[in-house]
Coordinates of C-alpha atoms in Angstrom, one line a residue:
Chain A
M260 CA 45.9 8.8 -3.3
E261 CA 42.4 9.7 -4.5
P262 CA 42.1 13.2 -5.8
S263 CA 39.4 14.6 -3.5
M264 CA 36.1 15.0 -5.2
P265 CA 33.9 17.9 -4.3
Q266 CA 31.9 16.7 -1.4
Q267 CA 28.1 16.8 -1.6
T268 CA 26.3 19.0 0.8
S269 CA 26.3 16.5 3.6
P270 CA 25.5 16.4 7.3
G271 CA 29.2 16.0 8.0
L272 CA 30.4 19.1 6.3
A273 CA 29.5 21.6 8.9
E274 CA 31.3 19.7 11.6
S275 CA 34.3 18.7 9.6
A276 CA 36.4 21.1 11.4
K277 CA 36.7 18.8 14.4
P278 CA 35.8 15.3 13.3
P279 CA 33.6 13.6 15.9
K280 CA 33.8 9.9 16.6
S281 CA 30.7 8.8 14.8
Q282 CA 29.6 10.4 11.6
S283 CA 26.4 8.4 11.2
P284 CA 23.5 10.6 10.1
W285 CA 21.7 9.7 13.3
A286 CA 24.6 10.8 15.5
L287 CA 24.8 14.1 13.6
A288 CA 21.1 14.7 14.0
R289 CA 21.3 13.9 17.7
R290 CA 24.1 16.4 18.2
K291 CA 22.3 19.0 16.4
F292 CA 19.1 18.3 18.4
L293 CA 21.0 18.4 21.7
R294 CA 22.2 21.9 20.8
N295 CA 18.7 23.2 20.1
K296 CA 17.8 25.1 23.4
I297 CA 14.1 25.5 22.8
A298 CA 13.7 21.9 21.9
M299 CA 15.7 20.7 24.9
I300 CA 13.7 22.8 27.3
S301 CA 10.5 21.5 25.7
L302 CA 11.8 17.9 26.0
V303 CA 12.6 18.4 29.7
F304 CA 9.2 19.9 30.3
L305 CA 7.5 17.1 28.5
L306 CA 9.4 14.5 30.4
I307 CA 8.5 16.2 33.7
V308 CA 4.8 16.1 32.7
C309 CA 5.1 12.5 31.7
V310 CA 6.8 11.4 34.9
M311 CA 4.5 13.4 37.1
S312 CA 1.5 11.8 35.3
V313 CA 2.9 8.3 35.5
L314 CA 3.6 8.9 39.2
A315 CA 0.2 10.4 39.8
E316 CA -0.9 7.8 42.2
P317 CA 2.0 7.8 44.6
L318 CA 2.2 11.6 44.4
T319 CA -1.4 12.2 45.2
M320 CA -4.1 9.6 45.6
P321 CA -5.5 6.5 43.9
V322 CA -7.5 7.2 40.8
E323 CA -10.8 6.0 42.4
E324 CA -10.3 8.8 45.1
T325 CA -10.2 11.5 42.4
A326 CA -13.8 10.6 41.4
K327 CA -15.2 10.8 44.8
I328 CA -17.5 13.6 45.5
N329 CA -16.9 15.5 48.6
L330 CA -19.7 17.9 49.5
T331 CA -17.7 19.5 52.3
Q332 CA -14.9 20.6 50.0
M333 CA -16.8 22.1 47.1
S334 CA -15.1 24.8 45.0
K335 CA -12.3 25.5 47.4
E336 CA -9.6 27.9 46.4
P337 CA -6.0 26.7 46.1
S338 CA -4.5 26.1 49.5
A339 CA -1.8 24.0 51.2
E340 CA -4.2 21.1 51.4
H341 CA -5.4 21.3 47.8
F342 CA -2.6 22.8 45.7
F343 CA -4.9 23.7 42.8
G344 CA -8.1 23.9 44.9
T345 CA -11.1 21.7 44.4
D346 CA -13.8 21.6 41.8
K347 CA -17.5 22.0 42.1
S348 CA -17.9 18.4 43.4
G349 CA -15.1 18.9 45.9
R350 CA -12.5 16.8 44.0
D351 CA -8.9 17.7 44.2
V352 CA -7.9 19.5 41.0
F353 CA -4.1 18.8 41.4
A354 CA -4.7 15.1 41.7
R355 CA -7.1 15.2 38.8
T356 CA -4.7 17.1 36.7
L357 CA -2.0 14.5 37.2
H358 CA -4.3 11.6 36.7
G359 CA -5.9 13.4 33.7
G360 CA -2.4 13.8 32.2
K361 CA -1.9 10.1 32.6
T362 CA -5.0 9.2 30.7
S363 CA -4.6 12.0 28.1
L364 CA -1.0 11.2 27.4
L365 CA -1.6 7.4 27.4
L366 CA -4.3 8.0 24.9
A367 CA -2.3 10.3 22.7
F368 CA 0.8 8.0 22.7
S369 CA -1.2 4.9 22.0
I370 CA -3.1 6.5 19.1
T371 CA 0.1 8.0 17.8
S372 CA 1.9 4.6 17.8
A373 CA -1.0 2.9 16.1
V374 CA -1.4 5.7 13.5
I375 CA 2.3 5.8 12.7
A376 CA 2.5 2.0 12.5
I377 CA -0.5 1.6 10.2
G378 CA 0.3 4.7 8.2
T379 CA 3.9 3.7 7.7
L380 CA 3.1 0.1 6.7
V381 CA 0.4 1.1 4.2
G382 CA 2.4 4.0 2.9
A383 CA 5.6 2.0 2.5
A384 CA 3.9 -0.9 0.8
A385 CA 2.0 1.4 -1.6
G386 CA 5.0 3.5 -2.4
F387 CA 7.5 0.6 -2.8
F388 CA 5.4 -1.9 -4.8
G389 CA 3.5 0.7 -6.9
G390 CA 1.1 -0.6 -9.5
W391 CA -2.1 -2.3 -8.4
V392 CA -0.9 -2.6 -4.7
D393 CA -0.5 1.1 -4.7
N394 CA -3.8 1.7 -6.3
A395 CA -5.7 -0.6 -4.0
L396 CA -4.1 0.8 -0.8
M397 CA -4.4 4.4 -1.8
R398 CA -8.0 4.1 -2.9
F399 CA -8.7 2.5 0.5
T400 CA -6.9 5.4 2.1
D401 CA -9.0 7.9 0.1
F402 CA -12.1 6.0 1.3
M403 CA -11.0 6.3 4.9
M404 CA -10.2 9.9 4.4
N405 CA -13.8 10.6 3.4
F406 CA -15.1 10.1 6.9
P407 CA -15.4 13.3 8.8
F408 CA -13.3 12.8 11.9
L409 CA -15.6 14.2 14.6
L410 CA -18.8 12.7 13.2
F411 CA -17.3 9.3 12.7
V412 CA -15.9 9.2 16.2
I413 CA -19.2 10.3 17.7
V414 CA -21.1 7.7 15.7
L415 CA -18.8 4.9 16.5
K416 CA -18.7 5.9 20.2
S417 CA -22.5 5.7 20.2
I418 CA -22.4 2.2 18.6
F419 CA -19.9 0.9 21.2
I420 CA -22.1 1.7 24.2
E421 CA -19.8 0.5 26.8
S422 CA -17.2 2.9 25.7
S423 CA -13.9 2.8 27.4
T424 CA -10.5 4.4 26.8
G425 CA -9.6 1.4 24.7
T426 CA -12.6 1.9 22.4
L427 CA -11.6 5.5 21.9
I428 CA -8.0 4.6 21.1
F429 CA -9.2 2.1 18.5
V430 CA -11.8 4.4 16.9
I431 CA -9.5 7.4 16.5
S432 CA -6.6 5.2 15.3
V433 CA -8.7 3.6 12.6
I434 CA -9.4 6.8 10.9
S435 CA -6.4 8.9 11.6
W436 CA -3.6 7.0 9.8
T437 CA -4.5 8.2 6.3
G438 CA -2.4 11.4 6.3
T439 CA 0.7 9.5 7.5
A440 CA 0.1 6.8 4.9
R441 CA 0.1 9.4 2.1
L442 CA 3.1 11.2 3.5
V443 CA 5.2 8.0 3.9
R444 CA 4.1 6.8 0.4
S445 CA 5.3 10.0 -1.3
K446 CA 8.6 9.9 0.7
V447 CA 9.1 6.2 -0.2
M448 CA 8.3 6.8 -3.8
A449 CA 10.9 9.6 -4.0
E450 CA 13.5 7.6 -2.0
K451 CA 13.2 4.3 -4.0
E452 CA 14.3 6.1 -7.1
N453 CA 17.7 6.4 -5.6
E454 CA 20.3 4.0 -7.0
Y455 CA 21.1 2.5 -3.7
I456 CA 17.7 0.8 -3.7
M457 CA 18.5 -0.6 -7.2
S458 CA 21.9 -1.7 -6.0
A459 CA 20.3 -3.3 -2.9
I460 CA 18.0 -5.2 -5.2
S461 CA 20.9 -6.2 -7.4
I462 CA 22.7 -7.9 -4.6
G463 CA 19.7 -10.1 -4.0
S464 CA 17.9 -8.4 -1.1
S465 CA 14.2 -9.3 -0.8
S466 CA 11.5 -6.7 -0.9
P467 CA 10.7 -6.7 2.8
K468 CA 14.3 -6.4 3.6
I469 CA 14.6 -3.4 1.2
I470 CA 11.6 -1.7 2.7
F471 CA 12.6 -2.2 6.3
K472 CA 16.3 -2.0 6.1
H473 CA 16.9 0.5 3.3
L474 CA 13.8 2.6 2.7
L475 CA 12.3 3.1 6.2
P476 CA 15.5 4.3 7.9
N477 CA 15.8 6.9 5.1
V478 CA 12.3 8.2 5.6
M479 CA 12.5 7.8 9.4
S480 CA 13.2 11.4 10.0
T481 CA 9.9 12.3 8.3
I482 CA 8.1 9.7 10.2
I483 CA 9.4 10.9 13.5
V484 CA 8.5 14.5 12.8
Q485 CA 5.1 13.3 11.7
A486 CA 4.7 11.4 14.9
T487 CA 5.3 14.5 17.0
I488 CA 2.7 16.4 15.0
T489 CA 0.2 13.5 15.4
L490 CA 0.9 13.3 19.1
A491 CA 0.0 17.0 19.6
A492 CA -3.0 16.6 17.4
M493 CA -4.2 13.6 19.3
I494 CA -4.0 15.3 22.7
V495 CA -6.1 18.1 21.2
A496 CA -8.5 15.6 19.7
E497 CA -8.9 13.8 23.0
T498 CA -9.5 17.0 24.8
A499 CA -12.0 18.3 22.2
L500 CA -13.9 15.0 22.3
S501 CA -14.0 14.8 26.0
F502 CA -15.0 18.4 26.3
L503 CA -17.9 17.7 24.1
G504 CA -18.7 14.6 26.1
F505 CA -17.9 12.1 23.4
G506 CA -14.5 11.1 24.6
V507 CA -13.3 9.3 27.6
P508 CA -16.1 8.3 30.1
I509 CA -16.8 11.2 32.4
N510 CA -15.8 9.3 35.6
I511 CA -12.2 9.0 34.4
P512 CA -10.2 12.2 34.8
T513 CA -8.6 13.6 31.7
W514 CA -7.7 17.1 30.7
G515 CA -10.6 17.2 28.4
N516 CA -13.1 16.0 31.0
M517 CA -11.8 18.6 33.4
L518 CA -12.1 21.4 30.9
Q519 CA -15.7 20.3 30.5
E520 CA -16.4 22.0 33.8
A521 CA -15.5 25.3 32.3
R522 CA -18.6 25.1 30.2
S523 CA -20.5 26.7 33.1
P524 CA -20.1 30.5 33.1
D525 CA -19.7 30.5 36.8
V526 CA -16.6 28.3 36.7
L527 CA -15.2 30.2 33.7
T528 CA -15.5 33.6 35.2
S529 CA -15.0 33.2 39.0
K530 CA -13.5 29.8 39.7
W531 CA -10.4 30.0 37.6
W532 CA -8.5 27.3 39.5
I533 CA -10.8 24.6 38.3
W534 CA -9.9 25.0 34.6
I535 CA -6.7 27.0 34.4
P536 CA -4.4 24.1 35.6
P537 CA -5.5 21.5 33.0
A538 CA -5.7 24.2 30.3
A539 CA -2.3 25.6 31.0
I540 CA -0.6 22.2 31.2
L541 CA -2.4 21.1 28.1
T542 CA -1.3 24.1 26.2
L543 CA 2.3 23.9 27.4
T544 CA 2.5 20.2 26.6
I545 CA 1.2 20.7 23.1
L546 CA 3.6 23.7 22.6
S547 CA 6.5 21.7 23.9
I548 CA 5.7 18.7 21.6
N549 CA 5.6 21.1 18.7
F550 CA 8.9 22.6 19.6
I551 CA 10.4 19.2 19.9
G552 CA 9.0 18.3 16.5
E553 CA 10.4 21.5 15.0
G554 CA 13.8 20.7 16.6
L555 CA 13.8 17.2 15.2
K556 CA 12.9 18.5 11.8
D557 CA 15.8 20.9 12.0
A558 CA 18.2 18.2 13.3
F559 CA 17.3 15.9 10.4
N560 CA 17.7 18.6 7.8
P561 CA 21.2 18.4 6.5
K562 CA 20.9 21.9 5.0
S563 CA 20.3 23.6 8.3
N564 CA 23.3 24.6 10.4
R565 CA 22.3 25.4 13.9
Chain B
M59 CA 41.6 -12.9 -29.0
S60 CA 39.3 -13.1 -32.0
A61 CA 35.8 -13.8 -30.8
K62 CA 33.7 -16.0 -33.2
S63 CA 30.1 -16.2 -32.7
H64 CA 29.7 -19.8 -33.8
I65 CA 32.1 -21.5 -31.5
H66 CA 30.3 -24.1 -29.6
K67 CA 33.0 -25.7 -27.7
D68 CA 33.0 -23.4 -24.8
A69 CA 29.4 -22.8 -23.9
P70 CA 28.3 -19.2 -23.4
L71 CA 27.8 -18.0 -19.8
L72 CA 25.1 -15.7 -20.8
E73 CA 23.0 -16.1 -23.9
V74 CA 20.4 -13.5 -24.9
K75 CA 18.1 -14.6 -27.6
N76 CA 15.7 -12.3 -29.5
L77 CA 15.2 -10.2 -26.5
E78 CA 12.5 -7.6 -26.7
T79 CA 12.0 -5.3 -23.8
A80 CA 9.2 -2.8 -24.0
F81 CA 8.0 0.1 -22.0
S82 CA 4.4 0.9 -21.9
I83 CA 3.5 4.5 -22.7
D84 CA -0.2 5.3 -22.4
G85 CA -1.1 1.6 -22.7
T86 CA 0.9 0.9 -25.8
Y87 CA 4.2 -0.9 -25.7
Y88 CA 7.3 0.4 -27.3
N89 CA 10.3 -1.7 -27.7
A90 CA 13.4 -0.2 -26.0
V91 CA 15.4 -3.3 -26.8
D92 CA 14.3 -4.8 -30.1
N93 CA 15.1 -8.3 -31.0
V94 CA 18.6 -8.4 -29.6
S95 CA 20.7 -11.6 -29.4
F96 CA 24.2 -12.0 -28.1
R97 CA 26.4 -14.2 -26.0
V98 CA 28.9 -13.7 -23.3
K99 CA 31.5 -16.4 -22.9
P100 CA 33.3 -17.2 -19.7
R101 CA 36.1 -14.8 -18.9
Q102 CA 35.1 -12.5 -21.7
I103 CA 34.7 -8.8 -21.5
V104 CA 31.9 -7.6 -23.7
G105 CA 31.5 -3.9 -24.3
I106 CA 28.2 -2.5 -25.2
V107 CA 28.4 1.0 -26.7
G108 CA 26.0 3.5 -28.1
E109 CA 24.5 6.9 -27.6
S110 CA 22.3 7.7 -24.7
G111 CA 18.8 6.3 -25.1
C112 CA 19.8 3.4 -27.4
G113 CA 18.9 0.6 -25.0
K114 CA 22.1 -0.3 -23.4
S115 CA 21.0 0.1 -19.8
V116 CA 17.6 -1.3 -20.4
M117 CA 19.2 -4.4 -21.8
S118 CA 21.4 -4.9 -18.7
L119 CA 18.4 -4.2 -16.5
S120 CA 16.5 -6.9 -18.4
V121 CA 19.3 -9.4 -17.7
M122 CA 19.1 -8.6 -14.0
Q123 CA 15.3 -8.5 -14.0
L124 CA 15.5 -5.0 -12.6
L125 CA 13.1 -3.4 -14.9
P126 CA 10.7 -1.0 -13.2
K127 CA 7.6 -3.2 -12.4
G128 CA 4.5 -2.3 -14.3
I129 CA 6.3 -0.1 -16.7
G130 CA 9.0 -2.1 -18.4
E131 CA 8.5 -5.6 -19.4
I132 CA 10.3 -8.4 -21.3
R133 CA 7.9 -9.1 -24.1
N134 CA 9.7 -11.7 -25.9
G135 CA 12.9 -13.7 -26.1
E136 CA 15.1 -15.7 -23.7
I137 CA 17.9 -14.9 -21.3
L138 CA 19.9 -18.0 -20.5
F139 CA 22.5 -17.7 -17.7
D140 CA 24.5 -20.8 -17.3
G141 CA 21.8 -22.7 -19.1
V142 CA 19.0 -21.4 -16.8
H143 CA 16.2 -19.2 -17.9
L144 CA 16.2 -15.9 -16.1
E145 CA 13.3 -14.1 -17.8
N146 CA 10.4 -15.9 -16.0
M147 CA 12.0 -16.3 -12.6
T148 CA 10.1 -15.3 -9.5
D149 CA 11.5 -12.7 -7.2
S150 CA 12.9 -15.1 -4.7
E151 CA 14.5 -17.2 -7.4
I152 CA 16.2 -14.3 -9.1
N153 CA 17.3 -13.0 -5.7
R154 CA 19.4 -16.1 -5.2
I155 CA 21.2 -15.2 -8.4
R156 CA 21.5 -11.5 -8.0
G157 CA 24.6 -10.5 -6.2
K158 CA 25.8 -14.1 -6.1
E159 CA 26.1 -15.2 -9.7
I160 CA 25.4 -11.9 -11.5
A161 CA 26.4 -8.6 -9.9
M162 CA 26.0 -5.1 -11.2
I163 CA 27.8 -1.8 -10.8
F164 CA 25.9 1.4 -11.4
Q165 CA 26.8 4.6 -13.0
E166 CA 26.3 7.0 -10.1
P167 CA 28.6 6.1 -7.1
M168 CA 27.3 9.2 -5.3
T169 CA 23.8 7.7 -4.8
S170 CA 24.5 4.0 -5.0
L171 CA 25.2 3.6 -1.3
N172 CA 22.6 4.0 1.3
P173 CA 23.4 7.3 3.2
V174 CA 22.3 6.1 6.6
F175 CA 24.4 3.0 6.9
S176 CA 28.1 2.5 7.3
I177 CA 30.2 1.0 4.5
G178 CA 30.7 -2.2 6.4
F179 CA 27.0 -2.6 7.0
Q180 CA 26.3 -2.4 3.3
L181 CA 29.1 -4.8 2.4
Q182 CA 27.9 -7.3 4.9
E183 CA 24.4 -7.3 3.6
V184 CA 25.5 -9.2 0.5
F185 CA 27.1 -11.8 2.6
F186 CA 24.0 -12.2 4.8
N187 CA 21.9 -12.5 1.6
H188 CA 23.8 -15.3 0.2
M189 CA 25.9 -17.1 2.9
K190 CA 25.5 -18.4 6.3
I191 CA 28.1 -16.4 8.1
S192 CA 28.6 -14.8 11.5
K193 CA 28.8 -11.1 12.0
K194 CA 32.4 -11.2 12.9
E195 CA 33.4 -13.2 9.8
A196 CA 31.4 -10.9 7.6
K197 CA 33.2 -7.9 9.0
L198 CA 36.6 -9.5 8.5
K199 CA 35.6 -10.5 5.0
S200 CA 34.5 -7.0 4.2
I201 CA 37.7 -5.5 5.4
A202 CA 39.6 -8.0 3.2
L203 CA 37.4 -7.1 0.3
L204 CA 37.9 -3.4 0.7
K205 CA 41.6 -4.0 0.7
S206 CA 41.3 -6.0 -2.5
V207 CA 39.7 -3.1 -4.3
G208 CA 42.6 -0.9 -3.3
I209 CA 41.1 1.0 -0.4
S210 CA 43.8 2.0 2.1
R211 CA 43.0 1.8 5.8
P212 CA 40.0 -0.5 5.2
E213 CA 39.6 -1.1 9.0
K214 CA 38.6 2.5 9.3
I215 CA 36.6 2.8 6.2
V216 CA 34.2 0.0 7.2
D217 CA 32.9 2.2 10.0
E218 CA 32.6 5.3 7.9
Y219 CA 29.5 6.6 6.1
P220 CA 29.1 7.2 2.3
H221 CA 29.2 10.9 2.6
Q222 CA 32.7 10.7 4.0
L223 CA 34.1 9.0 0.9
S224 CA 35.1 10.5 -2.4
G225 CA 33.4 9.4 -5.7
G226 CA 36.3 7.1 -6.6
M227 CA 36.3 5.5 -3.2
R228 CA 32.5 4.9 -3.3
Q229 CA 32.8 3.3 -6.7
R230 CA 35.5 1.0 -5.3
V231 CA 33.1 0.1 -2.5
M232 CA 30.4 -0.6 -5.1
I233 CA 32.9 -2.9 -6.9
A234 CA 33.7 -4.6 -3.6
I235 CA 30.0 -5.2 -3.0
A236 CA 29.6 -6.5 -6.5
I237 CA 32.5 -9.0 -6.3
A238 CA 31.9 -10.0 -2.7
C239 CA 30.4 -13.4 -3.7
Q240 CA 32.6 -13.9 -6.6
P241 CA 29.9 -13.7 -9.3
K242 CA 30.4 -15.3 -12.7
L243 CA 29.1 -12.3 -14.5
L244 CA 29.6 -8.6 -13.6
I245 CA 27.5 -6.0 -15.4
A246 CA 29.1 -2.6 -15.2
D247 CA 26.7 0.1 -16.3
E248 CA 28.9 3.1 -17.2
P249 CA 31.0 2.5 -14.1
T250 CA 33.3 5.4 -14.8
T251 CA 31.1 8.0 -16.3
A252 CA 30.6 10.0 -13.1
L253 CA 34.3 10.0 -12.2
D254 CA 37.1 12.2 -13.2
V255 CA 39.6 11.0 -15.7
T256 CA 42.4 10.0 -13.4
V257 CA 40.1 8.0 -11.2
Q258 CA 38.5 6.5 -14.3
A259 CA 41.7 4.9 -15.3
Q260 CA 42.3 3.5 -11.8
I261 CA 38.8 2.1 -11.6
L262 CA 39.1 0.5 -15.1
E263 CA 42.4 -1.0 -14.2
L264 CA 40.9 -2.4 -11.0
L265 CA 38.0 -3.9 -12.9
K266 CA 40.3 -5.6 -15.3
E267 CA 42.5 -6.9 -12.6
I268 CA 39.5 -8.3 -10.7
Q269 CA 38.2 -9.9 -13.8
E270 CA 41.4 -11.7 -14.3
V271 CA 41.8 -12.8 -10.7
N272 CA 38.2 -14.0 -10.3
D273 CA 37.7 -15.4 -13.8
M274 CA 34.6 -13.3 -14.3
S275 CA 32.8 -12.4 -17.4
V276 CA 32.1 -8.7 -17.7
I277 CA 29.5 -6.8 -19.6
L278 CA 30.8 -3.2 -19.8
I279 CA 28.3 -0.7 -20.8
T280 CA 29.8 2.6 -21.9
H281 CA 29.6 5.3 -24.4
D282 CA 33.3 5.8 -24.3
L283 CA 35.1 4.1 -27.1
G284 CA 38.4 4.7 -25.4
V285 CA 37.3 2.5 -22.5
V286 CA 36.2 -0.2 -25.0
A287 CA 39.5 -0.2 -26.7
E288 CA 41.3 -0.6 -23.4
M289 CA 39.1 -3.2 -21.8
C290 CA 37.0 -5.3 -24.1
D291 CA 37.4 -8.5 -26.0
E292 CA 34.2 -8.1 -28.0
V293 CA 32.1 -5.1 -28.8
I294 CA 28.4 -4.7 -29.4
V295 CA 27.4 -1.4 -31.0
M296 CA 23.7 -0.6 -30.3
Y297 CA 21.5 1.9 -31.9
A298 CA 17.9 2.5 -31.1
G299 CA 17.4 -0.8 -29.3
K300 CA 19.0 -2.9 -32.0
I301 CA 22.5 -4.2 -32.4
A302 CA 24.1 -2.4 -35.3
E303 CA 27.4 -4.2 -35.2
R304 CA 29.1 -6.9 -33.2
T305 CA 32.7 -8.0 -33.5
D306 CA 35.9 -8.3 -31.6
V307 CA 37.6 -5.2 -30.5
D308 CA 40.4 -5.2 -33.1
S309 CA 38.1 -5.5 -36.1
L310 CA 35.8 -2.9 -34.8
F311 CA 38.6 -0.3 -34.5
H312 CA 40.4 -1.3 -37.7
N313 CA 37.5 -2.0 -39.9
P314 CA 34.2 -0.5 -38.6
K315 CA 31.5 -1.6 -41.0
H316 CA 28.3 0.1 -39.9
P317 CA 28.1 3.8 -40.9
Y318 CA 27.0 4.5 -37.3
T319 CA 30.1 2.9 -35.9
Q320 CA 32.2 4.7 -38.4
L321 CA 30.7 8.0 -37.4
L322 CA 31.2 7.2 -33.7
M323 CA 34.9 6.5 -34.5
G324 CA 35.1 9.8 -36.3
A325 CA 33.7 11.6 -33.3
I326 CA 36.6 10.6 -31.1
P327 CA 38.9 13.5 -30.6
K328 CA 42.4 12.8 -31.7
M329 CA 45.4 14.1 -30.0
D330 CA 47.6 14.5 -33.0
E331 CA 45.2 16.3 -35.2
E332 CA 44.2 19.9 -34.9
V333 CA 40.6 20.6 -35.9
E334 CA 38.4 23.5 -35.5
T335 CA 35.3 21.6 -34.4
L336 CA 35.0 18.0 -33.5
S337 CA 32.9 15.9 -35.8
T338 CA 29.5 14.9 -34.5
I339 CA 26.6 12.8 -35.7
K340 CA 23.7 15.0 -36.6
G341 CA 20.4 14.5 -34.8
I342 CA 19.6 12.4 -31.8
V343 CA 18.4 8.9 -31.2
P344 CA 14.7 8.9 -31.9
S345 CA 12.5 8.6 -28.8
L346 CA 10.6 5.4 -28.3
K347 CA 7.4 6.7 -29.6
N348 CA 8.8 8.2 -32.8
M349 CA 10.8 5.1 -33.8
T350 CA 10.2 3.8 -37.3
K351 CA 8.8 0.3 -37.5
T352 CA 10.4 -0.7 -40.8
G353 CA 13.7 0.1 -42.3
C354 CA 16.9 1.0 -40.7
K355 CA 16.4 3.1 -37.6
F356 CA 19.6 5.0 -38.3
A357 CA 18.6 5.9 -41.9
A358 CA 17.4 9.4 -41.0
R359 CA 20.9 10.3 -39.7
C360 CA 23.0 8.2 -42.0
P361 CA 25.1 9.9 -44.5
K362 CA 25.2 6.8 -46.6
A363 CA 21.4 6.2 -46.5
M364 CA 19.9 4.8 -49.7
P365 CA 16.2 5.0 -50.6
E366 CA 15.6 1.4 -49.7
C367 CA 17.0 2.0 -46.2
V368 CA 13.6 3.4 -45.2
T369 CA 11.6 0.4 -46.4
V370 CA 13.9 -2.6 -45.9
T371 CA 14.8 -3.6 -42.4
P372 CA 18.5 -4.8 -42.3
Q373 CA 19.3 -7.9 -40.5
L374 CA 22.2 -8.6 -38.2
A375 CA 24.4 -11.1 -40.1
E376 CA 28.0 -12.0 -40.4
S377 CA 29.5 -10.1 -43.3
E378 CA 32.9 -11.4 -42.4
E379 CA 34.0 -14.2 -40.1
G380 CA 33.2 -13.1 -36.6
H381 CA 32.0 -9.7 -37.7
E382 CA 28.2 -9.1 -37.7
V383 CA 26.7 -6.0 -39.0
A384 CA 23.1 -4.8 -39.7
C385 CA 23.3 -2.5 -42.7
L386 CA 22.0 -2.7 -46.2
L387 CA 25.4 -1.7 -47.5
Y388 CA 26.4 -5.3 -46.9
E389 CA 24.7 -8.0 -48.9
T390 CA 24.4 -10.4 -46.0
S391 CA 22.1 -7.9 -44.1
R392 CA 19.4 -8.0 -46.7
P393 CA 16.5 -10.0 -45.7
N394 CA 15.9 -13.4 -47.4
T395 CA 19.5 -13.8 -48.4
E396 CA 21.4 -16.8 -47.2
V397 CA 23.9 -16.1 -44.6
N398 CA 27.1 -17.6 -46.0
A399 CA 29.9 -16.1 -44.1

């Protein structure tokens, strides 16, 4: 009975030929993402890396074993006994790569969760409330942004002498949320101008309800993409810090700590098996995370038709 | 149907007294709504008409306390709803009234619904805000509501998403959300402006029907005098944040007093007349910053302007029983004269 109005460019339009069961924006994005080959391959790769890392202990040896120096097995080339060979201290590179992945990924995921949580909360509050709340939060964000990342982490790490993985997670999280906060703030500011926010207020919804129920789901796509970028960046950060010796304590295997060995020219030039495996997996992991992020961005973009 | 402003026997549902809403521009406040007073009685449909930028929407946002925080502010005046002051309420206090006692429909149905949630979800939100109700009940209620606003196959529509509905259907959903808790007052801010003409008529009819069934009062903000003629009991003509004329709908159309109203009437295209060009009112509503402080704000565009119009500020007063006007052409509007209507 309604004369049909011209439809907006909407996620549903491309698929309108065969109407699927659910037309929620999430379902549409999921379908689009599942069709993206590169993103799917990357996702599978990332999952394999994650599962292998989590299962490092049953697959190889307990983590304490990987730190044990074995003078009889120094710098052995890859063999049936040691898939990736052994390093200069006679430790199994394959086991260390898996255990390293566990630490590196745990670190990256923890930091990313913290960063996204803090950044989203700060950004959403600043963007939604505006006024002095916005001013206070954003000046604080600017203040936090002033710290040079590397220097700050190094200084804080030297303050907390008994540094552990937990300290590192805390230290990096504390100064890395600023970009996310700014991004979420700008997204929320744009989104809250929409009339549906006004109409949500006009039916008596409280501010927290509006932020969490109406605003955040609408900026969630941005947040998710930001999370993938952060995840990749944090793996790199951990590796870089560990490589420099300011990251995870040296006795815990991580990809960064393993790469540290490549600082010696001898390893770099003639003992490739010591550093290639962690480096290759590191690179591929970051690459796959970036592809996944790209795929998600594409999936959430109603204007792309893949 | 004649509405008289001095009837006390049925108390007004909404009473706005000397409302001044201002926006701050570079630290200075400029009144977007300037000393406006009016009443809405139970079961009355009051139309507010005027050009864009004359303060209609700001006034309705003031009533709902929806002004953008930190920018717009009620500087003066009182808003009494059912005898309760709204202007100084805290957020949680006003949230109990919004959606339950006073509801609002917005102009743009395309963006008034949250794109990531199903229609049913958004309808149920208003129930959860104001009632203790189970999910199942809420869903049944929302289906019934959708049906009552004339949506066919409501069982299906509750699970659909805004982008799957047409503009007219979305506006129906908005109306359903607004009337969900059977509010006493509905503020409709240009509810049909964004819709095409056939849908407009349906939506207006629906609004009128709901108003009668639910015994609601309605404030209808529009710039379409045709809509006013069809819907309203009483009309308020606003210009530049002030009320230019206020009367019942019959007197307004048969005997417009303010030159602005007369010009607005003249600008309505008529079907039985053939004219080369439609008549317009020259100029635009002055921006907040450029508004004159004294004198009639319409003077610059008024064909009947007299020299004193620039210096003397006209007052809104009854020039005839139940017909208030603010123009120096009428003796009663001159300051310091006794109002003896």
